[in-house]
Amino acid sequence: MAEEIDEALIADMLEGVGANITAIRRFIQERARLTAEGFAANKRVTVLVDADGHIVETRLAPDYDELSRSELAAAITAAAQQATAEIQRRTAELTAPIRKRHERVPKISELFPGMPDLAEMLSTHRASAAAAGDHEQSDAARGPAEPVEAERESVARLSRPEIIDRSW
């Protein structure tokens, strides 16, 4: 069976893999330098985030004090969300060429007729694991974790009226 493999197909595959490795290296370098700003409340609030969406800097215009505390809080949240959305958009732009190249690389099942498609097998496994509630799923597939008891106690302590200033 291995002798029947088309040499041109293998050459194309290797070329595609090599191009993807180069593109991935470039992606990693470009993504490391990625930042985005989000603005809110007529640019009274500016939030800068890094490539991971972590807040790096929050800047307030001199007239920020014209906002109420709740307006300021909402503006900071909105600016951070806007900046994070921009990071996600730009990251998707950076990964687009890699995805296109990856789609052109022949599948193993094309090289070895009769061999199962590994990508299809993995997606089938993920779907069945999600349906079965498999605890081996990724964090992203599982969603947010339930708070542990220590976190619940911290929230309970902070919820006591004598600790929270509700005057604003």
GROMACS .gro file of C-alpha atoms in nm:
model
  168
    1MET     CA    1   0.000   0.000   0.000
    2ALA     CA    2   0.280   0.245   0.087
    3GLU     CA    3   0.435   0.192  -0.258
    4GLU     CA    4   0.113   0.314  -0.420
    5ILE     CA    5   0.134   0.659  -0.258
    6ASP     CA    6   0.163   0.937  -0.510
    7GLU     CA    7   0.504   1.104  -0.466
    8ALA     CA    8   0.365   1.439  -0.583
    9LEU     CA    9   0.102   1.422  -0.312
   10ILE     CA   10   0.369   1.361  -0.048
   11ALA     CA   11   0.581   1.647  -0.185
   12ASP     CA   12   0.277   1.878  -0.169
   13MET     CA   13   0.206   1.767   0.185
   14LEU     CA   14   0.563   1.830   0.300
   15GLU     CA   15   0.568   2.169   0.130
   16GLY     CA   16   0.240   2.259   0.300
   17VAL     CA   17   0.366   2.148   0.640
   18GLY     CA   18   0.686   2.349   0.594
   19ALA     CA   19   0.490   2.658   0.492
   20ASN     CA   20   0.261   2.615   0.793
   21ILE     CA   21   0.556   2.588   1.031
   22THR     CA   22   0.697   2.913   0.892
   23ALA     CA   23   0.355   3.079   0.914
   24ILE     CA   24   0.307   2.959   1.272
   25ARG     CA   25   0.644   3.102   1.374
   26ARG     CA   26   0.547   3.434   1.217
   27PHE     CA   27   0.206   3.420   1.388
   28ILE     CA   28   0.366   3.364   1.729
   29GLN     CA   29   0.598   3.661   1.682
   30GLU     CA   30   0.324   3.892   1.554
   31ARG     CA   31   0.075   3.783   1.820
   32ALA     CA   32   0.328   3.850   2.097
   33ARG     CA   33   0.333   4.216   1.991
   34LEU     CA   34  -0.044   4.244   1.961
   35THR     CA   35  -0.231   4.499   2.173
   36ALA     CA   36  -0.563   4.674   2.132
   37GLU     CA   37  -0.740   4.969   2.288
   38GLY     CA   38  -1.105   5.002   2.375
   39PHE     CA   39  -1.279   5.331   2.442
   40ALA     CA   40  -1.598   5.422   2.624
   41ALA     CA   41  -1.786   5.718   2.770
   42ASN     CA   42  -1.681   5.953   2.489
   43LYS     CA   43  -1.319   5.842   2.527
   44ARG     CA   44  -1.312   5.930   2.895
   45VAL     CA   45  -1.210   5.568   2.955
   46THR     CA   46  -0.940   5.384   2.758
   47VAL     CA   47  -0.840   5.024   2.825
   48LEU     CA   48  -0.534   4.860   2.667
   49VAL     CA   49  -0.522   4.480   2.650
   50ASP     CA   50  -0.249   4.239   2.541
   51ALA     CA   51  -0.275   3.946   2.299
   52ASP     CA   52  -0.436   3.730   2.568
   53GLY     CA   53  -0.702   3.990   2.644
   54HIS     CA   54  -0.546   4.079   2.979
   55ILE     CA   55  -0.578   4.442   3.081
   56VAL     CA   56  -0.239   4.610   3.060
   57GLU     CA   57  -0.342   4.968   3.124
   58THR     CA   58  -0.653   5.169   3.209
   59ARG     CA   59  -0.650   5.542   3.141
   60LEU     CA   60  -0.906   5.797   3.251
   61ALA     CA   61  -0.951   6.138   3.091
   62PRO     CA   62  -0.928   6.442   3.320
   63ASP     CA   63  -1.306   6.481   3.315
   64TYR     CA   64  -1.379   6.120   3.415
   65ASP     CA   65  -1.517   6.243   3.747
   66GLU     CA   66  -1.823   6.373   3.563
   67LEU     CA   67  -1.930   6.007   3.544
   68SER     CA   68  -2.108   5.842   3.834
   69ARG     CA   69  -1.937   5.539   3.988
   70SER     CA   70  -2.176   5.303   3.814
   71GLU     CA   71  -2.124   5.482   3.479
   72LEU     CA   72  -1.747   5.466   3.527
   73ALA     CA   73  -1.762   5.096   3.612
   74ALA     CA   74  -1.979   5.025   3.308
   75ALA     CA   75  -1.745   5.230   3.087
   76ILE     CA   76  -1.437   5.042   3.206
   77THR     CA   77  -1.611   4.711   3.140
   78ALA     CA   78  -1.730   4.823   2.795
   79ALA     CA   79  -1.384   4.950   2.698
   80ALA     CA   80  -1.221   4.625   2.810
   81GLN     CA   81  -1.475   4.420   2.616
   82GLN     CA   82  -1.424   4.633   2.306
   83ALA     CA   83  -1.046   4.593   2.326
   84THR     CA   84  -1.074   4.219   2.380
   85ALA     CA   85  -1.307   4.184   2.081
   86GLU     CA   86  -1.053   4.371   1.869
   87ILE     CA   87  -0.777   4.133   1.986
   88GLN     CA   88  -0.994   3.836   1.890
   89ARG     CA   89  -1.064   3.985   1.547
   90ARG     CA   90  -0.697   4.058   1.479
   91THR     CA   91  -0.592   3.714   1.605
   92ALA     CA   92  -0.841   3.556   1.363
   93GLU     CA   93  -0.687   3.765   1.082
   94LEU     CA   94  -0.341   3.639   1.175
   95THR     CA   95  -0.452   3.275   1.183
   96ALA     CA   96  -0.649   3.287   0.855
   97PRO     CA   97  -0.347   3.212   0.629
   98ILE     CA   98  -0.246   2.921   0.851
   99ARG     CA   99  -0.596   2.775   0.834
  100LYS     CA  100  -0.606   2.812   0.456
  101ARG     CA  101  -0.272   2.632   0.419
  102HIS     CA  102  -0.382   2.363   0.661
  103GLU     CA  103  -0.694   2.297   0.454
  104ARG     CA  104  -0.475   2.235   0.147
  105VAL     CA  105  -0.254   1.976   0.321
  106PRO     CA  106  -0.370   1.627   0.222
  107LYS     CA  107  -0.530   1.419   0.493
  108ILE     CA  108  -0.368   1.094   0.602
  109SER     CA  109  -0.672   0.911   0.467
  110GLU     CA  110  -0.588   1.055   0.122
  111LEU     CA  111  -0.232   0.922   0.146
  112PHE     CA  112  -0.332   0.584   0.279
  113PRO     CA  113  -0.665   0.475   0.130
  114GLY     CA  114  -0.881   0.299   0.384
  115MET     CA  115  -0.714   0.470   0.678
  116PRO     CA  116  -0.964   0.656   0.899
  117ASP     CA  117  -0.974   1.036   0.896
  118LEU     CA  118  -0.816   1.134   1.229
  119ALA     CA  119  -0.974   1.481   1.237
  120GLU     CA  120  -1.318   1.326   1.191
  121MET     CA  121  -1.247   1.071   1.463
  122LEU     CA  122  -1.140   1.345   1.706
  123SER     CA  123  -1.446   1.560   1.637
  124THR     CA  124  -1.671   1.256   1.682
  125HIS     CA  125  -1.496   1.177   2.012
  126ARG     CA  126  -1.537   1.537   2.134
  127ALA     CA  127  -1.907   1.534   2.048
  128SER     CA  128  -1.968   1.203   2.223
  129ALA     CA  129  -1.762   1.311   2.524
  130ALA     CA  130  -1.964   1.630   2.555
  131ALA     CA  131  -2.289   1.436   2.532
  132ALA     CA  132  -2.174   1.189   2.795
  133GLY     CA  133  -2.048   1.460   3.029
  134ASP     CA  134  -1.693   1.325   3.006
  135HIS     CA  135  -1.468   1.497   3.260
  136GLU     CA  136  -1.171   1.474   3.025
  137GLN     CA  137  -1.303   1.758   2.809
  138SER     CA  138  -1.103   2.076   2.769
  139ASP     CA  139  -1.177   2.372   2.996
  140ALA     CA  140  -1.327   2.561   2.701
  141ALA     CA  141  -1.562   2.274   2.620
  142ARG     CA  142  -1.667   2.235   2.985
  143GLY     CA  143  -1.737   2.602   3.044
  144PRO     CA  144  -1.676   2.783   3.370
  145ALA     CA  145  -1.595   2.572   3.670
  146GLU     CA  146  -1.811   2.571   3.978
  147PRO     CA  147  -1.662   2.783   4.256
  148VAL     CA  148  -1.484   2.588   4.524
  149GLU     CA  149  -1.591   2.616   4.886
  150ALA     CA  150  -1.317   2.870   4.972
  151GLU     CA  151  -1.439   3.097   4.693
  152ARG     CA  152  -1.797   3.066   4.817
  153GLU     CA  153  -1.686   3.167   5.167
  154SER     CA  154  -1.498   3.469   5.028
  155VAL     CA  155  -1.805   3.581   4.836
  156ALA     CA  156  -2.021   3.531   5.145
  157ARG     CA  157  -1.783   3.742   5.357
  158LEU     CA  158  -1.784   4.020   5.096
  159SER     CA  159  -2.162   4.009   5.077
  160ARG     CA  160  -2.208   4.112   5.440
  161PRO     CA  161  -2.356   4.463   5.460
  162GLU     CA  162  -2.095   4.589   5.708
  163ILE     CA  163  -1.818   4.535   5.451
  164ILE     CA  164  -1.972   4.680   5.137
  165ASP     CA  165  -2.010   5.054   5.096
  166ARG     CA  166  -2.340   5.094   4.914
  167SER     CA  167  -2.347   5.474   4.948
  168TRP     CA  168  -2.253   5.529   4.587
   0.00000   0.00000   0.00000
